[in-house]
Coordinates of C-alpha atoms in Angstrom, one line a residue:
X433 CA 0.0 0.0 0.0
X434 CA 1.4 3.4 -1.3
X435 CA 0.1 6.9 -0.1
X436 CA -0.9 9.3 -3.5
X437 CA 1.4 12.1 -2.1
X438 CA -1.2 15.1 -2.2
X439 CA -3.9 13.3 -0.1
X440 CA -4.7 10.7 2.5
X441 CA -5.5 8.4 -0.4
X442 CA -4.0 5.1 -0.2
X443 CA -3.6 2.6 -3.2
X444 CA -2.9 -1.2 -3.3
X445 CA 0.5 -1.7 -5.5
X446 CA 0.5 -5.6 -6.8
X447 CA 4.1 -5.2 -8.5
X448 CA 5.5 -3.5 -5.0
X449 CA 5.9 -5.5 -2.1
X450 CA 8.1 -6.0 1.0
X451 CA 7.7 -9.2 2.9
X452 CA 9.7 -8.1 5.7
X453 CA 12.6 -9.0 4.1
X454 CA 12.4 -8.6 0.4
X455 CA 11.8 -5.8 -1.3
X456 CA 9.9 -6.9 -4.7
X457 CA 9.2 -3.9 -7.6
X458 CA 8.4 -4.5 -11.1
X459 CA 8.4 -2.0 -13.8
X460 CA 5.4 -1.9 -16.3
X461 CA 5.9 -3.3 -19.5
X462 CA 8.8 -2.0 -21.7
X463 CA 10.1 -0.3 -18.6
X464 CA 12.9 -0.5 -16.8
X465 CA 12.8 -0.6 -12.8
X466 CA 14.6 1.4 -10.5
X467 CA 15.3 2.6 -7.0
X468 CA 16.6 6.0 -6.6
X469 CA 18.5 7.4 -3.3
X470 CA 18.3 10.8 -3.3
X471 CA 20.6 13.3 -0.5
X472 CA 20.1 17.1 -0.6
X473 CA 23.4 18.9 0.2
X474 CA 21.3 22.5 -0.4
X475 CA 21.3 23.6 -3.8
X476 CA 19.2 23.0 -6.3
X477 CA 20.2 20.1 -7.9
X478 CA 19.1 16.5 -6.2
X479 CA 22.4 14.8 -5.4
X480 CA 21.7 10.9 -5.5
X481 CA 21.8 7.6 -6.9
X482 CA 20.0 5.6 -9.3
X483 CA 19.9 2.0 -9.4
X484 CA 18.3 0.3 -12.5
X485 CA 16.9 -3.0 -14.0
X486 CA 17.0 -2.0 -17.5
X487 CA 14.3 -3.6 -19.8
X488 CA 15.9 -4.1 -23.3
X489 CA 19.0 -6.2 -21.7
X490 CA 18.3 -6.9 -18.6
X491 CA 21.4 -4.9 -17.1
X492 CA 21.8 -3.6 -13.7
X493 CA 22.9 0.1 -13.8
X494 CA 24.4 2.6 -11.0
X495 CA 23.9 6.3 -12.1
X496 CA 24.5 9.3 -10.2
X497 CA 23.0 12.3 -10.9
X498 CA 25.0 14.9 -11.9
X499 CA 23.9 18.7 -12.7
X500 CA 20.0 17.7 -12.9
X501 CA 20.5 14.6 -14.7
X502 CA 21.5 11.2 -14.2
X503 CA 24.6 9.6 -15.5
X504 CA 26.1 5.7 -15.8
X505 CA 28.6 5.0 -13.2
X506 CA 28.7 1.5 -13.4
X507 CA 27.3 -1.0 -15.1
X508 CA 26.8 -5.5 -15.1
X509 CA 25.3 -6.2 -18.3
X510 CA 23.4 -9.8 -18.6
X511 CA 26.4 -11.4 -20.2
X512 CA 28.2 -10.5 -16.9
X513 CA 30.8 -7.8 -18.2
X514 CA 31.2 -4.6 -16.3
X515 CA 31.4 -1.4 -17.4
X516 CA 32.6 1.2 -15.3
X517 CA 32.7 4.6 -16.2
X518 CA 35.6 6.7 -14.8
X519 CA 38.3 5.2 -12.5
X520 CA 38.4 1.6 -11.3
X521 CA 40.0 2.1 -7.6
X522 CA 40.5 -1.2 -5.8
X523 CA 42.2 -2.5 -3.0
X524 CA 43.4 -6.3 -2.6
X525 CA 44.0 -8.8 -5.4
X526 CA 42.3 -8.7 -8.9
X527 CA 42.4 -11.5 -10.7
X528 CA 41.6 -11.7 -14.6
X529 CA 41.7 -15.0 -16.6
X530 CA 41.9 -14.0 -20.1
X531 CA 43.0 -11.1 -21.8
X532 CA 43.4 -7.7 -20.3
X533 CA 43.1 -4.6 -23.0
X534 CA 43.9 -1.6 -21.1
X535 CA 43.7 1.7 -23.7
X536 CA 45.3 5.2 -23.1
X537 CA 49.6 5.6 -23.5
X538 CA 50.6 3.7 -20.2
X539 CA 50.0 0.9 -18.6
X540 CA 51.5 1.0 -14.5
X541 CA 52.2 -2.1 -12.1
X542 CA 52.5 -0.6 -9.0
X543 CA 53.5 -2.2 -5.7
X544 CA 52.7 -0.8 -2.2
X545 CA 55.5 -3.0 0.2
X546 CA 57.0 0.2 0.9
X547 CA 54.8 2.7 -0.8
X548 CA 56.4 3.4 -3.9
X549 CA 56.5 1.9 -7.4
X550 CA 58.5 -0.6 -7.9
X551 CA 57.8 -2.2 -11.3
X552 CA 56.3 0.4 -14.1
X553 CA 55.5 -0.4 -17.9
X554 CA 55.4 2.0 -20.4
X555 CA 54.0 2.7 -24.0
X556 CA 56.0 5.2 -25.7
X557 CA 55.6 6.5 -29.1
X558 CA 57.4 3.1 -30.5
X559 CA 58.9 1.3 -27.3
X560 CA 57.5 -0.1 -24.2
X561 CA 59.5 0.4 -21.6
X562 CA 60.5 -1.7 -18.0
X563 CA 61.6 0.6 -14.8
X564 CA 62.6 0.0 -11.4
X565 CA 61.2 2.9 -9.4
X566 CA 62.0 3.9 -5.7
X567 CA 60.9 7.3 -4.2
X568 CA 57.7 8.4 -6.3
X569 CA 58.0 9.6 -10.2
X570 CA 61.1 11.2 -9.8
X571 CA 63.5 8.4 -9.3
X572 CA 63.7 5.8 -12.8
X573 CA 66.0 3.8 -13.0
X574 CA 66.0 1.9 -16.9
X575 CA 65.8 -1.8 -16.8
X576 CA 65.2 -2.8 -20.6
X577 CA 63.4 -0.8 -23.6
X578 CA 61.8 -3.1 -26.5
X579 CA 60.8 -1.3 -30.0
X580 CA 58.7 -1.8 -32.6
X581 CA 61.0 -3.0 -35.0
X582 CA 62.2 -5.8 -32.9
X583 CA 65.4 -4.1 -31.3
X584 CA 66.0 -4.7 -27.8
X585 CA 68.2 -2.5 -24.7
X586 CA 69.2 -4.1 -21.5
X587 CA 70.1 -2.0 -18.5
X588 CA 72.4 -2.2 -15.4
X589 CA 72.5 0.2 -12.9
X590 CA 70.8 2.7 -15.3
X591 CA 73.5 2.0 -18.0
X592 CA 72.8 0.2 -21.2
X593 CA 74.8 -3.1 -21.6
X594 CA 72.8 -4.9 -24.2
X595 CA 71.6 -4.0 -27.6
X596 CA 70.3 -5.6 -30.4
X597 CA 70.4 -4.3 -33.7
X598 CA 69.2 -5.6 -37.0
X599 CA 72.9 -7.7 -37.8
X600 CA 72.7 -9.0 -34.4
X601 CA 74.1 -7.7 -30.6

């Protein structure tokens, strides 16, 4: 039983229900169902959440309402991918089985055992690039440099003793 909102009129809802423990809501047909968490910090926009059953594939949706309207954050689509819009934060282990396609110029394995980076990977214009780091950004040390057209630098101590080139080392 829902209350109209303007009067003390109440109406019997068949698709909304709570059992006591289960919350049960389902959209008319063609629609998608949703619960929305609204906070008000003051101004005029309504600063909340959307969650969302959506009808045409049966995805679950989190959008945030941003300026006025709302916005996917994150999404688990029906053939269980998820698609997450902005940065993935995460703390702990992440394991992928397959392959991992990361786009942008570079790709970063950091390590936390004493707060700094210690392994980094990077894609330059025609290399990809290992580094040792200690001491935040500032402090690279060049392990080994791989290019494009097969050739191949090895590093000791930050100086190169190792190259190929294309009649051999």
């Amino acid at each position: 039983i829902t209350g109209s909102g303007t009067t003390n009129t109440l109406n019997a809802e068949s698709e909304f229900t709570f059992d006591g423990s289960n919350i049960f809501c389902r959209a008319g047909e063609g629609g998608s169902a949703s619960l929305n968490l609204i906070a008000d910090q003051g101004d005029d926009n309504g600063d909340g959440w959307k969650i969302q059953s959506e009808q045409d594939e049966n995805d679950l949706t989190f959008k945030s309402n941003i300026s006025g309207s709302y916005v996917d954050k994150l999404k688990l689509k029906s053939s269980g991918q998820l698609e997450v819009q902005g940065n993935l934060v995460g703390t702990g282990n992440i394991n992928i089985t397959g392959e991992l396609t990361i786009g942008g110029s570079d790709l970063n394995m950091i390590g936390s055992s004493d707060g700094n980076r210690y392994f980094d990977a990077r894609v330059g214009s025609d290399s990809l690039q290992i580094r040792a780091t200690s001491g935040g950004d500032s402090n690279h040390e060049t392990m080994a440099k791989f290019f494009g057209n097969g050739g191949v630098e090895l590093y000791h101590d930050g100086t190169k003793k190792f190259e190929t080139t294309s009649g051999g080392v």
